[in-house]
Short mmCIF file of C-alpha atoms in Angstrom, two decimals:
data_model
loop_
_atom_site.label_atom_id
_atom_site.label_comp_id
_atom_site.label_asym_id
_atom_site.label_seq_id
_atom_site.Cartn_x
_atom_site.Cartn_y
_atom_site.Cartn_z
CA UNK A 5 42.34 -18.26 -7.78
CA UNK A 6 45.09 -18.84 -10.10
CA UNK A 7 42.88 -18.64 -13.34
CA UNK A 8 40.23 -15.99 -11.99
CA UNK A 9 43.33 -13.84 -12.11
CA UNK A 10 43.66 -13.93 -16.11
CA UNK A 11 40.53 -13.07 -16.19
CA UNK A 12 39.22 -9.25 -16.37
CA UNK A 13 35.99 -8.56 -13.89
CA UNK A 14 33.56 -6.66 -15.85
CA UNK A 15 30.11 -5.30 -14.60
CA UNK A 16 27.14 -5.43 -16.66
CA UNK A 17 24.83 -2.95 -15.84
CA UNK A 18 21.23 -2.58 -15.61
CA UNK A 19 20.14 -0.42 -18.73
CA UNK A 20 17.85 2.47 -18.26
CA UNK A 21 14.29 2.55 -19.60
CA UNK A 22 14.95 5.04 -22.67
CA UNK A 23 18.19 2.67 -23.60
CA UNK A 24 15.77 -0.72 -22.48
CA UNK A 25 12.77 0.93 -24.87
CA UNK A 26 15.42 0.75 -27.76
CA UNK A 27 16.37 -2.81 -27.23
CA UNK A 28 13.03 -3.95 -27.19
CA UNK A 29 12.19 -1.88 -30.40
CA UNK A 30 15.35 -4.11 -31.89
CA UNK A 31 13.57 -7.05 -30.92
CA UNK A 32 10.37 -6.39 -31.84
CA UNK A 33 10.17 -7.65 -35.54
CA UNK A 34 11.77 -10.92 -33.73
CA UNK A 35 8.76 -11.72 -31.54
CA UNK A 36 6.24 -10.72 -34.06
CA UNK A 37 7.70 -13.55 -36.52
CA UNK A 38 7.59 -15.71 -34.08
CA UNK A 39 4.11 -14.85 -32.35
CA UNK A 40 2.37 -14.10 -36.21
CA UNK A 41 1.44 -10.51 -34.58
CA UNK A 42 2.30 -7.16 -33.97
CA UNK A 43 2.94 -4.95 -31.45
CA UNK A 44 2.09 -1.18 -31.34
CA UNK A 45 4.93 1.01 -30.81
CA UNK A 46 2.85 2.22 -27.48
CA UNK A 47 2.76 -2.02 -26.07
CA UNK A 48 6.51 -1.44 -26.39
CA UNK A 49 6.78 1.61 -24.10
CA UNK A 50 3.86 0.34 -21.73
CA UNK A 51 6.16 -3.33 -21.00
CA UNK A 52 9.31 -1.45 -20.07
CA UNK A 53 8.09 1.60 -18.42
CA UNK A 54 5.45 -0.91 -16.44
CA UNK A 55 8.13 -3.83 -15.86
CA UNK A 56 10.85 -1.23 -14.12
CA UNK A 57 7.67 0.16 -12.56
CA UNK A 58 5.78 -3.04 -11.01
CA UNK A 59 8.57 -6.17 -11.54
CA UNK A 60 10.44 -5.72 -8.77
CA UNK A 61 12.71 -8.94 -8.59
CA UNK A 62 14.23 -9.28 -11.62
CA UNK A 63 16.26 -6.59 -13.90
CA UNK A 64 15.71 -4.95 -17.66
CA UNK A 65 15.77 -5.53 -20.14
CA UNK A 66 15.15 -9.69 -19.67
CA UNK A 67 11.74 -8.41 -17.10
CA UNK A 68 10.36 -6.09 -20.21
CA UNK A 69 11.32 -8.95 -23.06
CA UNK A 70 9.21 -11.46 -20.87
CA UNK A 71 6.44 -9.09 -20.91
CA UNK A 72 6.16 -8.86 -24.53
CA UNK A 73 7.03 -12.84 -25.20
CA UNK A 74 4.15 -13.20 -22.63
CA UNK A 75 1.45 -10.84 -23.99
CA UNK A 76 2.37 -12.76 -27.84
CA UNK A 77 2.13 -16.46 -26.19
CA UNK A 78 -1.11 -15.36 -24.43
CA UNK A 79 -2.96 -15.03 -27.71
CA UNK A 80 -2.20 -18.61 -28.81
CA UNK A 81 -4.33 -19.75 -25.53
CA UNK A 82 -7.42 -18.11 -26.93
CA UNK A 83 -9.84 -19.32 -29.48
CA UNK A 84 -8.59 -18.49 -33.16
CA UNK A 85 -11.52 -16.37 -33.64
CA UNK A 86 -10.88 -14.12 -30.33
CA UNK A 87 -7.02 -13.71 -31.12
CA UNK A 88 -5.69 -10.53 -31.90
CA UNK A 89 -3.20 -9.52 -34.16
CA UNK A 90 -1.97 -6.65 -32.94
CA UNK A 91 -0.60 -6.21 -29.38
CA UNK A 92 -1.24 -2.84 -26.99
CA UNK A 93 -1.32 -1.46 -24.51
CA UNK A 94 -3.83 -2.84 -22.19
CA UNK A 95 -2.41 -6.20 -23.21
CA UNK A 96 0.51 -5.33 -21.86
CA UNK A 97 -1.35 -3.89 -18.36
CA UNK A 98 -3.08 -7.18 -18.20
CA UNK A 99 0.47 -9.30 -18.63
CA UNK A 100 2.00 -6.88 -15.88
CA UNK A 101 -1.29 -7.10 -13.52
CA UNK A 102 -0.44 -11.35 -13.56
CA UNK A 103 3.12 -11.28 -13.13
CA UNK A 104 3.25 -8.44 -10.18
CA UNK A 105 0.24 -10.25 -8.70
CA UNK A 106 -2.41 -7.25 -8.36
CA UNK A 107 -5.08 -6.12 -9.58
CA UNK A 108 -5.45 -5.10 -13.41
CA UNK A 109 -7.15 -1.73 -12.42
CA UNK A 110 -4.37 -0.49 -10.53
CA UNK A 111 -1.72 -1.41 -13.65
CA UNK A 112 -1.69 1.56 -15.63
CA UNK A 113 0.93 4.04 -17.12
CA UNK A 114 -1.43 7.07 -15.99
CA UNK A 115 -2.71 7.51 -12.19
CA UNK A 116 -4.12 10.68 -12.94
CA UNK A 117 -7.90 9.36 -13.80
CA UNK A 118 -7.72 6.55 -10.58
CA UNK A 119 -5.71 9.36 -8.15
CA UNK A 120 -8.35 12.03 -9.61
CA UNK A 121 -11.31 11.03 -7.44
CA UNK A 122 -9.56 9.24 -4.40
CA UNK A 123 -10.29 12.05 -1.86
CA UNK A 124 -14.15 12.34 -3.31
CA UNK A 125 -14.22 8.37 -2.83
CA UNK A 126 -13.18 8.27 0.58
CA UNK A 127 -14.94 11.05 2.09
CA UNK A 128 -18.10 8.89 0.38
CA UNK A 129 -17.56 5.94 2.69
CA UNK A 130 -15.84 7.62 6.00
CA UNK A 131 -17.93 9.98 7.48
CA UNK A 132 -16.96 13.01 9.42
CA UNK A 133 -12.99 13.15 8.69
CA UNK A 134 -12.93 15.45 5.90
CA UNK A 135 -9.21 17.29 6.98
CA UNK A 136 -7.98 14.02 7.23
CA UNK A 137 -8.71 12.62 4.36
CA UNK A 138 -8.03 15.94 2.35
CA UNK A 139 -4.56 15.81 4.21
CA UNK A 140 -3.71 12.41 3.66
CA UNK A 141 -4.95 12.59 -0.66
CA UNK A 142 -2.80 15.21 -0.93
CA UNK A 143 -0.19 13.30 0.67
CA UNK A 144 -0.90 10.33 -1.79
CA UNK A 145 -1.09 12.50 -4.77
CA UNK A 146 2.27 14.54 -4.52
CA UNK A 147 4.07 10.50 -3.77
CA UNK A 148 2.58 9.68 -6.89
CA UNK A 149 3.16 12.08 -8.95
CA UNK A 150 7.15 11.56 -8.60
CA UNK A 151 7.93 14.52 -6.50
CA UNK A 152 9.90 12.08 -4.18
CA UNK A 153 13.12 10.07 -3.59
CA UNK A 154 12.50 6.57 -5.83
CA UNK A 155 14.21 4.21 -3.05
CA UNK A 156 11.13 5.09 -0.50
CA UNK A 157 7.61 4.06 0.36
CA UNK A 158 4.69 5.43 -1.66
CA UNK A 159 4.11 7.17 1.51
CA UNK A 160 4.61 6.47 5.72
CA UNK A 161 1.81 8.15 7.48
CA UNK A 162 0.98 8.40 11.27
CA UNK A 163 -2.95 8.44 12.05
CA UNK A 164 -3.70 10.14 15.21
CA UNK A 165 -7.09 10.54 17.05
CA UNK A 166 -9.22 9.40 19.57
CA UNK A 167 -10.34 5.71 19.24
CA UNK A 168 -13.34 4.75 17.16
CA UNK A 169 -13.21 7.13 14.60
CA UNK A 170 -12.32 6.08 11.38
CA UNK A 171 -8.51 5.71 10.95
CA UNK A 172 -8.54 2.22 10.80
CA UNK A 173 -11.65 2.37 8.20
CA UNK A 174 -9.85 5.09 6.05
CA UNK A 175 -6.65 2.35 5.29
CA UNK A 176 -9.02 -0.03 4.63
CA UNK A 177 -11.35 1.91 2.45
CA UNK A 178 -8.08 3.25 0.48
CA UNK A 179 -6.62 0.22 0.08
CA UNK A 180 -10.17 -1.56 -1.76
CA UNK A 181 -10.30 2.33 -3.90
CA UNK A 182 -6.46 2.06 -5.07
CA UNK A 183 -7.27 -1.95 -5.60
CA UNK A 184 -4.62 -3.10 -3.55
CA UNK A 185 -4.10 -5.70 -0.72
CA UNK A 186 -4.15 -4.69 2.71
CA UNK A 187 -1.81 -6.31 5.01
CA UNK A 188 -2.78 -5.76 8.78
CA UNK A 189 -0.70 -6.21 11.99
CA UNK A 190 -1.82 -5.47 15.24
CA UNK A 191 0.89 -4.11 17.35
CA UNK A 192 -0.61 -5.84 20.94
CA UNK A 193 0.84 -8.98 19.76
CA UNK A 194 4.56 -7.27 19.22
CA UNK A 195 4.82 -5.98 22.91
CA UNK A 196 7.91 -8.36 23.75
CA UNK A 197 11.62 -8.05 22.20
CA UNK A 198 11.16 -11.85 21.33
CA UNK A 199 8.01 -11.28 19.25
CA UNK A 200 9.14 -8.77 17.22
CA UNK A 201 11.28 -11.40 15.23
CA UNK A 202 8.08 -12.99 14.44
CA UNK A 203 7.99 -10.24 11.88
CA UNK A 204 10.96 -10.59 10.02
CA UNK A 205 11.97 -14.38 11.04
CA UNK A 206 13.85 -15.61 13.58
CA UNK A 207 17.84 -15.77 13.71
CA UNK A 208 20.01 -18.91 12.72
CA UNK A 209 20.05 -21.05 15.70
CA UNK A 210 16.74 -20.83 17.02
CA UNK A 211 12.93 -22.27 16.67
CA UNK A 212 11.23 -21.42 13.17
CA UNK A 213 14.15 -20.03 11.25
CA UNK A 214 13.19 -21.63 7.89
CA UNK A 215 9.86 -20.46 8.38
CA UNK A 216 10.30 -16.45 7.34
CA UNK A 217 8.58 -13.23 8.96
CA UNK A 218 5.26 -12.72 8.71
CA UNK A 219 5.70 -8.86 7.39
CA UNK A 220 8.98 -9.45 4.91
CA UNK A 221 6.69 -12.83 3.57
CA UNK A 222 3.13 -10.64 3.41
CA UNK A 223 5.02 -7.88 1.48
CA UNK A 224 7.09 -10.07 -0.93
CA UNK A 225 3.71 -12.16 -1.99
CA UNK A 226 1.74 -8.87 -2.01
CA UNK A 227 4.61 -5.80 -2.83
CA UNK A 228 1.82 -3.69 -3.86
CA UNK A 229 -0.21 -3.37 -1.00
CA UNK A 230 -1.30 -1.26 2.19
CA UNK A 231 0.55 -2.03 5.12
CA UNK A 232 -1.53 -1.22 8.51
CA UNK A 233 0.25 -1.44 11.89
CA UNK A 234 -2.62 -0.77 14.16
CA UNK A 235 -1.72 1.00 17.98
CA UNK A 236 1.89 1.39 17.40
CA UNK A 237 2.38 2.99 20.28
CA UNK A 238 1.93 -0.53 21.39
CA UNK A 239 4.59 -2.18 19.80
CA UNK A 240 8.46 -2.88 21.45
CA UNK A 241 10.98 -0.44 20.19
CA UNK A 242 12.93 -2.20 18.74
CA UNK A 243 9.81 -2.76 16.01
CA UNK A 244 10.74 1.44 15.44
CA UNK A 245 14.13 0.67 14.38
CA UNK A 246 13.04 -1.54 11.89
CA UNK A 247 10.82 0.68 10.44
CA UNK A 248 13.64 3.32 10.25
CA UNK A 249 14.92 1.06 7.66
CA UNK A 250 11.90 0.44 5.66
CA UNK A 251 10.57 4.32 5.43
CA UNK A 252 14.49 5.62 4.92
CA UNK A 253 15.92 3.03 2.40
CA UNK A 254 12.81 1.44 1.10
CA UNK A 255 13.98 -2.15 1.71
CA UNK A 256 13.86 -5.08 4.54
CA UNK A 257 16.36 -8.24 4.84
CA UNK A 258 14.31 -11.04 6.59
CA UNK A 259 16.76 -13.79 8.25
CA UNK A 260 17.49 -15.79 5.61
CA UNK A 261 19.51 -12.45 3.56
CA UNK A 262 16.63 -11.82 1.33
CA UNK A 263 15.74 -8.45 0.29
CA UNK A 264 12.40 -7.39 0.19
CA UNK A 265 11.18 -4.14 -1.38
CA UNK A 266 8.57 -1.71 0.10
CA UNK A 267 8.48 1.22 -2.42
CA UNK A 268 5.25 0.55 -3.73
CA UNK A 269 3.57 -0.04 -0.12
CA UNK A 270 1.81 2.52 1.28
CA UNK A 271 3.08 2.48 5.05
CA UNK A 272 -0.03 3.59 7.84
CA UNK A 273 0.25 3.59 11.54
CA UNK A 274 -2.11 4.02 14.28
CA UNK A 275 -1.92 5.89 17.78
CA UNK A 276 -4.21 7.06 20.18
CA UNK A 277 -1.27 8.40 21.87
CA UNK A 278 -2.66 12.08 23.16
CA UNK A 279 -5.92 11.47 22.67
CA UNK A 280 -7.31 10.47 26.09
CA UNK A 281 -5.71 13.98 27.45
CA UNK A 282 -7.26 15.61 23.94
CA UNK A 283 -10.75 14.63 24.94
CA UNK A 284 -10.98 16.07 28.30
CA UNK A 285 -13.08 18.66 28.98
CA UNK A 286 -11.37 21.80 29.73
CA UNK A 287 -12.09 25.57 30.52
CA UNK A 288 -11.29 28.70 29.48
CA UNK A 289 -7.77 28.79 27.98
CA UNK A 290 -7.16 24.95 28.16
CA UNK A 291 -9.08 24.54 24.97
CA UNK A 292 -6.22 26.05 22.78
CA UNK A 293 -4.08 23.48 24.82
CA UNK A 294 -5.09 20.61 23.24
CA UNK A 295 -3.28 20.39 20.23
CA UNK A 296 0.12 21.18 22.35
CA UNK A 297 -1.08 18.64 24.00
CA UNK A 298 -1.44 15.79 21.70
CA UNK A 299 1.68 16.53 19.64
CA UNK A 300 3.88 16.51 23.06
CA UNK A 301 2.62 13.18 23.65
CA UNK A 302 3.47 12.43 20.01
CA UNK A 303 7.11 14.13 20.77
CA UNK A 304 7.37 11.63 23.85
CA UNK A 305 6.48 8.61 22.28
CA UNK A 306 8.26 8.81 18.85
CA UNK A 307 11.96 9.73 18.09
CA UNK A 308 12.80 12.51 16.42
CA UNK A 309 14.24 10.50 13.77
CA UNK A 310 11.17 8.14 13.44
CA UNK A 311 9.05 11.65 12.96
CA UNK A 312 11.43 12.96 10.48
CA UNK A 313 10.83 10.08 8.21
CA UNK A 314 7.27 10.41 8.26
CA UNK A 315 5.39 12.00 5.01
CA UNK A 316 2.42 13.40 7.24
CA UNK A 317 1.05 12.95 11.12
CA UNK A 318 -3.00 12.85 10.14
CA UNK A 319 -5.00 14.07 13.09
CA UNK A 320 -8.45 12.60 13.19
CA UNK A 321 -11.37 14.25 15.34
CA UNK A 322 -14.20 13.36 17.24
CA UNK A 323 -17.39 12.69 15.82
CA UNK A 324 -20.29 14.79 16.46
CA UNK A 325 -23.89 13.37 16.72
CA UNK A 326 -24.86 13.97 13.42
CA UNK A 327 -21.93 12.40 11.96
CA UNK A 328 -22.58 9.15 14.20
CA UNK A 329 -26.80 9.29 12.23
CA UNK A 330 -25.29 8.91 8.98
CA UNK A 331 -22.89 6.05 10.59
CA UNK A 332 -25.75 4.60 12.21
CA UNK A 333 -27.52 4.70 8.68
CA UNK A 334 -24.21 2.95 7.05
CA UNK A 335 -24.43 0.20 9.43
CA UNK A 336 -28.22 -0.09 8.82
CA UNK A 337 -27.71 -0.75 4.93
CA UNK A 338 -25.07 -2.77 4.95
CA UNK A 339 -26.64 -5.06 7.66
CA UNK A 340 -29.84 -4.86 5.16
CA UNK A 341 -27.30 -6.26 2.37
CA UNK A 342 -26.10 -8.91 4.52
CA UNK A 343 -29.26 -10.19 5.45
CA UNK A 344 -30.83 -10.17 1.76
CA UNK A 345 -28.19 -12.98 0.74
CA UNK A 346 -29.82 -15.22 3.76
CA UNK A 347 -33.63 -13.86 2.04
CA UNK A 348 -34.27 -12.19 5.78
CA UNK A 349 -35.47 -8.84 5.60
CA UNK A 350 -35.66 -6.13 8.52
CA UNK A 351 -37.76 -3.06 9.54
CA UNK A 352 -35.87 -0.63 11.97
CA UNK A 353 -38.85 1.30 13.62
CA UNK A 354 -38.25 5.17 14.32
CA UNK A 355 -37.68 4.82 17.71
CA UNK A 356 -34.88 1.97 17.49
CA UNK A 357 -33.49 4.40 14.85
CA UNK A 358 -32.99 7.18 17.55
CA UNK A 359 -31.73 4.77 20.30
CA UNK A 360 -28.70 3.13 18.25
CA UNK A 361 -26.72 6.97 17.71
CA UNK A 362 -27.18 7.60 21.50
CA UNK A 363 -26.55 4.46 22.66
CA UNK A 364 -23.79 3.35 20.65
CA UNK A 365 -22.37 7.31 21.28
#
């Protein structure tokens, strides 16, 4: 104590990108001595502007100066005649894709061109749930776009609807379009107080505490990802407080005092909460009920804080008969698929055709 008193305490701070972009242009002729290449003024933007975007755990400039050291040293790993001599930009996107651990497609300083024909995409593979998915690309788009606090999710959306419909095919089909992982918890095993720590590890003193949670470890391995908590109407609520945290701040502390960051996970829930009373027949001026309906039970089973820190509540409908043929027709071809890797083929005849919508209905 004695000498850390003659000492002054001062805090180095994290540099912003425009201030990081003009340490790495400092640096630059550095690198290319060393490497025997060059890097395009764009490579230089694309490592710092990516790095603050997709490096979560460590700080700029060092994350942005690895980039660039990487993306040099990667050339001396290739053949002499397949090295480059000049560095850009989707060298840099490939370096990024590797050290964030996802998928190359989805690195990228523009989403316009991959966010451009998400709804179209969707609507391709889930039949029948046009509003929804309209509603919920929107949603998507205006995250993306920046027109939102940075310390958040990409987005937290509630899927309502009837069971069997689609909203656990639509999180799913968005996360294999964006080129993400999906991460998928079913919230029938999180009914009890004591399971719920299963999630984020259990506290000192008790069985499994070196292990880690199952949702801070999935979303630290995978932080760009699609996080599905299926029936959450299901889960204990104590399981809502902890999402509080998560959609408000952006940010989880598992039990050993790590942080783990979820603002670049796209947060879904399920709930069929509503929709058994929804799907009763009624008469006469009961129809206009229904919606009343579902969002009281919504009202009654979610806190008005938990709805507050939603980006959207996504109703999904029923499916009408022709929306189940073109299902049924779905199903057909990609059993068809499955069957040509095993070199069996199969012939549907008309009348089996016509069975499977009203049976299966």
């Amino acid at each position: 104590r004695a000498l850390s008193r003659r000492f002054r305490k001062i805090d180095v701070v994290e540099p912003t990108v425009p201030d990081t972009i003009k340490i790495l242009t400092g640096l630059k002729s550095r690198f290319e001595d060393f490497h025997g290449l060059r890097y395009t003024n764009d490579a230089i933007k694309s490592a710092v502007e990516l790095a603050d975007r997709y490096i979560t755990d460590r700080k700029l400039p060092d994350k942005a100066i690895d980039v660039i050291d990487e993306a040099g040293a990667a050339q001396w790993l290739l053949p002499t005649s397949k090295r480059k001599k000049t560095v850009g930009q989707k060298d840099i996107e490939a370096v990024v894709a590797k050290i964030a651990r996802i998928p190359p497609k989805q690195v990228s300083t523009d989403d316009a061109a991959a966010l451009k024909s998400l709804e179209t995409d969707l609507q391709r593979v889930v039949f029948g749930q046009n509003d929804a998915i309209t509603a919920l690309s929107a949603a998507i788009k205006l995250a993306r776009a920046g027109l939102r606090e940075p310390n958040k999710p990409i987005g937290s959306y509630l899927f309502t609807g009837p069971t069997g419909v689609g909203k656990t095919e639509v999180a799913k089909q968005l996360a294999s379009i964006m080129g993400v992982e999906m991460l998928r918890f079913d919230m029938s095993e999180y009914m009890e107080r004591h399971t719920v720590s299963r999630l984020i590890g259990a506290p000192p003193g008790y069985v499994g505490y070196d292990e880690g949670g199952l949702l801070t470890d999935g979303v630290d391995q995978h932080p760009h990802c699609v996080l599905l908590l299926d029936e959450i109407e299901k889960a204990h609520p104590d399981l809502f407080n902890i999402l509080l945290q998560v959609m408000d701040n952006g940010t989880l502390t598992d039990a050993n005092g790590r942080k783990v960051d979820f603002r670049n996970v796209i947060l879904i829930m399920t709930t069929n909460a509503g929709a058994s009373d929804a799907s009763k027949n009624s008469i006469g001026f009961g129809r206009g009920k229904k919606d009343d309906e579902q969002e009281e039970a919504l009202k009654r089973l979610f806190t008005p804080e938990f709805r507050n820190r939603l980006d959207a509540t996504i109703t999904f409908g029923g499916l009408t008969p022709e929306i189940i043929d073109r299902v049924v027709e779905k199903f057909i071809l990609q059993l068809e698929v499955q069957l040509e890797d095993r070199n069996v083929s199969i012939e549907i005849t008309k009348p089996a055709r016509d069975w499977l919508p009203k049976g299966g209905f």
